[in-house]
Amino acid sequence: MTFRLALFLAAIVSVASTVPSLAAGNRYALVVGNAKYPDADAPLKEPVNDAHDVADELKRDGFQVDIGVNLTGDAMRRAFGRLYAKIKPGDVVLLFFSGYGIQSNRQTFMIPVNAQIWQESDVRRDGINLETVLGDINNRGAGVKIALLDASRRNPYERRFRSFSAGLAPVLAPNGTLVMYSAALSSVISDSSSDHSLFVQELLKEIRVPNLMAEETLNRTRAGVTRASREQQVPWISSSLAEDFSFVPGSGTAGSRTQLVNVPPPPPTKLDTLTPPPPAAPAPTENKSAAPAQVALADDPTIKSLTAKIAANPDDINALYRRGQVYASKGAYNLAIKDFDDTLRLNPKDVEALNNRCWTRTVVGDLKPALEDCNEALRLRPNFVDALDSRGLLNLKAGVNKNAIADFDAALRINPRLTSSLYGRGLARQRSGSISQGNLDIANAKAMDPNIVAEFESYGVH
């Protein structure tokens, strides 16, 4: 449920109005590579080389780049101050950080090389809070905000902590933000013997492809890392972008929007048939008779911009797909399905569109075609966590609780902190009679996201 999760997070944060042409502003980047931490047994091998490579690539892509290596806390704060001073409304701002990252109190902190960390409270004192940085960038008017963190390493301070601190935490970011971690939430990877990280190698490969939208660039990066690591490393992405942005704009039409992933599948969970669903509350549907709502949609600046692109080129696959996402986020599900239909007419193997249409059809209760979409997405991209999550929701609505649990289990093996799968599995377990297990899943999901109950209720699932 790619767009659902990202846009739901965006909806619960106070957001600024979307700037109609985000890519028109200046491009600024701050690139930090921290390797020499006194508390570590040895300097990290990758961050400095990766920082230089990323900085060089961003310069070629039109970014004004400030690069820093082995920065202390004061040096990092000065670097952010220089970045903030440049930002004007509508600018594109990118942050790349490689080094140690730590989560504390469900927030992610980037760690300077001179941090003095003996207990978890020291993380909040000496670390740099990612959410605070993104908020400060947004407050200065930046349109597109991108944060790339290669910091999911086992930190050298963890034995001093009594509470859990592995990996990075979800980020609640302002609208117009794209965040990517090099590994799944709360997961860690080892520093390799290579001088460059797998994450950065794949990132640079995809950034150099012209005409890809930023979300697609990062999705392809995630696919490449997952495949190359044999699923031992699965990057995490969160997006609330609503405007087009490409690292390397090109001339002509973008190619295939999706790179298919050929990775070993999980234990079989594919469904071929559905048993009749039990009576359920009506799913949310679009109210076609509500003229004011239709007018509001037509006046939405993002929808207007995308509609103009589609009018100029009815086969603009990127604009069709993006407008479908926006319609779905606003509850205009039938309009969203139509745009996903047109996207798939142009590229029947677009797994992101298949997944999104599966989820949208599930929300409106059109379960049989939704199942076909999810099954096809998973045939094309085995272990596609978003499609597993979507199909789990579908099975939950259909009352096929055993299969819902299997799908949510498969999704949680890939991303153990995927809140929607955790909550959905809890409901399915309760309905299957495993009350204590279900209650535990639901409690854990609500602890991670207090809005998850309302979210599922909006899909007609109680």
Tab-separated table of N, CA, C and O in Angstrom, residues 1 3-4 280-286 327-334 336-337 355-368 370-371 374 390 393-395 397-398 455-461:
chain	number	residue	atom	x	y	z
A	1	MET	N	0.843	-1.200	0.000
A	1	MET	CA	0.000	0.000	0.000
A	1	MET	C	0.876	1.247	0.000
A	1	MET	O	0.866	2.067	0.905
A	3	PHE	N	1.270	4.235	-1.739
A	3	PHE	CA	0.848	5.619	-1.621
A	3	PHE	C	-0.015	5.828	-0.397
A	3	PHE	O	-0.009	6.887	0.206
A	4	ARG	N	-0.763	4.780	0.034
A	4	ARG	CA	-1.662	4.966	1.177
A	4	ARG	C	-0.882	5.336	2.423
A	4	ARG	O	-1.205	6.288	3.118
A	280	ALA	N	-20.409	-6.948	6.094
A	280	ALA	CA	-19.496	-5.950	6.654
A	280	ALA	C	-20.071	-4.579	6.431
A	280	ALA	O	-20.983	-4.377	5.633
A	281	ALA	N	-19.538	-3.638	7.157
A	281	ALA	CA	-19.963	-2.255	6.977
A	281	ALA	C	-19.612	-1.814	5.568
A	281	ALA	O	-18.601	-2.219	5.012
A	282	PRO	N	-20.433	-0.982	4.930
A	282	PRO	CA	-20.134	-0.537	3.573
A	282	PRO	C	-18.781	0.160	3.524
A	282	PRO	O	-18.427	0.928	4.400
A	283	ALA	N	-18.023	-0.150	2.478
A	283	ALA	CA	-16.716	0.488	2.311
A	283	ALA	C	-16.907	1.928	1.883
A	283	ALA	O	-17.910	2.285	1.268
A	284	PRO	N	-15.938	2.783	2.199
A	284	PRO	CA	-16.034	4.160	1.763
A	284	PRO	C	-16.071	4.224	0.252
A	284	PRO	O	-15.316	3.552	-0.432
A	285	THR	N	-16.961	5.003	-0.282
A	285	THR	CA	-17.044	5.172	-1.729
A	285	THR	C	-17.123	6.634	-2.067
A	285	THR	O	-17.485	7.478	-1.246
A	286	GLU	N	-16.806	6.891	-3.308
A	286	GLU	CA	-16.825	8.264	-3.783
A	286	GLU	C	-18.266	8.705	-3.988
A	286	GLU	O	-19.073	7.992	-4.571
A	327	TYR	N	-5.906	11.222	-6.298
A	327	TYR	CA	-7.337	10.948	-6.160
A	327	TYR	C	-7.591	9.961	-5.012
A	327	TYR	O	-8.497	10.154	-4.190
A	328	ALA	N	-6.800	8.899	-4.960
A	328	ALA	CA	-7.006	7.898	-3.916
A	328	ALA	C	-6.796	8.500	-2.536
A	328	ALA	O	-7.525	8.188	-1.588
A	329	SER	N	-5.791	9.364	-2.400
A	329	SER	CA	-5.514	9.969	-1.102
A	329	SER	C	-6.648	10.866	-0.639
A	329	SER	O	-6.808	11.113	0.555
A	330	LYS	N	-7.444	11.356	-1.592
A	330	LYS	CA	-8.562	12.241	-1.259
A	330	LYS	C	-9.894	11.500	-1.216
A	330	LYS	O	-10.950	12.132	-1.104
A	331	GLY	N	-9.857	10.180	-1.326
A	331	GLY	CA	-11.082	9.399	-1.242
A	331	GLY	C	-11.876	9.325	-2.523
A	331	GLY	O	-12.981	8.786	-2.538
A	332	ALA	N	-11.327	9.845	-3.634
A	332	ALA	CA	-12.018	9.767	-4.927
A	332	ALA	C	-11.614	8.457	-5.597
A	332	ALA	O	-10.900	8.431	-6.612
A	333	TYR	N	-12.088	7.347	-5.041
A	333	TYR	CA	-11.553	6.046	-5.411
A	333	TYR	C	-11.880	5.654	-6.849
A	333	TYR	O	-11.045	5.066	-7.546
A	334	ASN	N	-13.095	5.950	-7.329
A	334	ASN	CA	-13.444	5.580	-8.696
A	334	ASN	C	-12.589	6.326	-9.713
A	334	ASN	O	-12.192	5.767	-10.737
A	336	ALA	N	-9.587	7.405	-9.087
A	336	ALA	CA	-8.254	6.814	-8.956
A	336	ALA	C	-8.164	5.526	-9.769
A	336	ALA	O	-7.180	5.293	-10.496
A	337	ILE	N	-9.175	4.670	-9.665
A	337	ILE	CA	-9.166	3.406	-10.390
A	337	ILE	C	-9.095	3.653	-11.894
A	337	ILE	O	-8.364	2.969	-12.620
A	355	ASN	N	-0.536	-2.807	-7.766
A	355	ASN	CA	-0.733	-2.816	-6.316
A	355	ASN	C	-1.699	-1.728	-5.881
A	355	ASN	O	-2.597	-1.955	-5.073
A	356	ASN	N	-1.525	-0.521	-6.415
A	356	ASN	CA	-2.388	0.585	-5.998
A	356	ASN	C	-3.830	0.365	-6.428
A	356	ASN	O	-4.763	0.710	-5.697
A	357	ARG	N	-4.019	-0.220	-7.629
A	357	ARG	CA	-5.394	-0.509	-8.047
A	357	ARG	C	-5.981	-1.631	-7.202
A	357	ARG	O	-7.176	-1.604	-6.862
A	358	CYS	N	-5.161	-2.619	-6.838
A	358	CYS	CA	-5.626	-3.677	-5.932
A	358	CYS	C	-6.123	-3.067	-4.627
A	358	CYS	O	-7.221	-3.389	-4.156
A	359	TRP	N	-5.313	-2.193	-4.040
A	359	TRP	CA	-5.697	-1.603	-2.758
A	359	TRP	C	-6.954	-0.753	-2.900
A	359	TRP	O	-7.877	-0.843	-2.079
A	360	THR	N	-7.029	0.068	-3.954
A	360	THR	CA	-8.183	0.956	-4.127
A	360	THR	C	-9.453	0.143	-4.379
A	360	THR	O	-10.519	0.449	-3.838
A	361	ARG	N	-9.353	-0.886	-5.200
A	361	ARG	CA	-10.516	-1.752	-5.412
A	361	ARG	C	-10.924	-2.448	-4.115
A	361	ARG	O	-12.119	-2.633	-3.852
A	362	THR	N	-9.959	-2.804	-3.304
A	362	THR	CA	-10.278	-3.433	-2.023
A	362	THR	C	-11.055	-2.486	-1.130
A	362	THR	O	-12.037	-2.877	-0.480
A	363	VAL	N	-10.643	-1.229	-1.086
A	363	VAL	CA	-11.319	-0.247	-0.241
A	363	VAL	C	-12.778	-0.095	-0.647
A	363	VAL	O	-13.668	-0.007	0.208
A	364	VAL	N	-13.073	-0.107	-1.975
A	364	VAL	CA	-14.452	0.066	-2.416
A	364	VAL	C	-15.221	-1.251	-2.441
A	364	VAL	O	-16.416	-1.266	-2.759
A	365	GLY	N	-14.555	-2.370	-2.117
A	365	GLY	CA	-15.254	-3.644	-2.017
A	365	GLY	C	-15.308	-4.452	-3.294
A	365	GLY	O	-16.032	-5.448	-3.359
A	366	ASP	N	-14.547	-4.068	-4.322
A	366	ASP	CA	-14.516	-4.813	-5.584
A	366	ASP	C	-13.414	-5.868	-5.478
A	366	ASP	O	-12.338	-5.742	-6.069
A	367	LEU	N	-13.686	-6.940	-4.720
A	367	LEU	CA	-12.616	-7.799	-4.239
A	367	LEU	C	-12.053	-8.768	-5.280
A	367	LEU	O	-10.840	-9.025	-5.281
A	368	LYS	N	-12.883	-9.315	-6.154
A	368	LYS	CA	-12.351	-10.286	-7.110
A	368	LYS	C	-11.349	-9.656	-8.067
A	368	LYS	O	-10.237	-10.187	-8.238
A	370	ALA	N	-9.677	-6.992	-7.518
A	370	ALA	CA	-8.557	-6.574	-6.674
A	370	ALA	C	-7.592	-7.730	-6.456
A	370	ALA	O	-6.364	-7.565	-6.506
A	371	LEU	N	-8.128	-8.926	-6.206
A	371	LEU	CA	-7.286	-10.095	-6.001
A	371	LEU	C	-6.448	-10.391	-7.240
A	371	LEU	O	-5.261	-10.720	-7.146
A	374	CYS	N	-3.517	-7.924	-7.263
A	374	CYS	CA	-2.463	-8.231	-6.293
A	374	CYS	C	-1.687	-9.481	-6.684
A	374	CYS	O	-0.450	-9.520	-6.572
A	390	SER	N	-1.333	-5.209	0.805
A	390	SER	CA	-2.628	-4.938	0.174
A	390	SER	C	-3.476	-6.197	0.103
A	390	SER	O	-4.681	-6.170	0.385
A	393	LEU	N	-4.999	-7.034	3.397
A	393	LEU	CA	-6.208	-6.253	3.663
A	393	LEU	C	-7.398	-6.820	2.905
A	393	LEU	O	-8.508	-6.939	3.440
A	394	LEU	N	-7.160	-7.191	1.641
A	394	LEU	CA	-8.233	-7.768	0.822
A	394	LEU	C	-8.785	-9.037	1.475
A	394	LEU	O	-10.014	-9.209	1.604
A	395	ASN	N	-7.882	-9.929	1.881
A	395	ASN	CA	-8.337	-11.173	2.512
A	395	ASN	C	-9.051	-10.911	3.828
A	395	ASN	O	-10.009	-11.610	4.190
A	397	LYS	N	-10.867	-8.256	4.513
A	397	LYS	CA	-12.223	-7.799	4.185
A	397	LYS	C	-13.084	-8.947	3.671
A	397	LYS	O	-14.300	-8.965	3.885
A	398	ALA	N	-12.453	-9.910	2.989
A	398	ALA	CA	-13.208	-11.027	2.433
A	398	ALA	C	-13.525	-12.095	3.474
A	398	ALA	O	-14.273	-13.024	3.201
A	455	GLU	N	-7.526	4.479	10.649
A	455	GLU	CA	-7.172	4.208	9.254
A	455	GLU	C	-7.924	2.987	8.733
A	455	GLU	O	-8.546	3.035	7.662
A	456	PHE	N	-7.900	1.902	9.481
A	456	PHE	CA	-8.586	0.690	9.038
A	456	PHE	C	-10.094	0.885	9.013
A	456	PHE	O	-10.778	0.339	8.137
A	457	GLU	N	-10.626	1.651	9.950
A	457	GLU	CA	-12.063	1.912	9.941
A	457	GLU	C	-12.471	2.667	8.670
A	457	GLU	O	-13.571	2.456	8.143
A	458	SER	N	-11.581	3.523	8.181
A	458	SER	CA	-11.898	4.261	6.958
A	458	SER	C	-11.961	3.334	5.748
A	458	SER	O	-12.510	3.692	4.712
A	459	TYR	N	-11.369	2.115	5.869
A	459	TYR	CA	-11.449	1.130	4.794
A	459	TYR	C	-12.631	0.186	4.974
A	459	TYR	O	-12.796	-0.755	4.211
A	460	GLY	N	-13.426	0.422	6.002
A	460	GLY	CA	-14.547	-0.462	6.272
A	460	GLY	C	-14.151	-1.694	7.055
A	460	GLY	O	-14.869	-2.703	7.027
A	461	VAL	N	-13.006	-1.654	7.748
A	461	VAL	CA	-12.530	-2.810	8.527
A	461	VAL	C	-12.525	-2.424	9.991
A	461	VAL	O	-11.846	-1.471	10.379
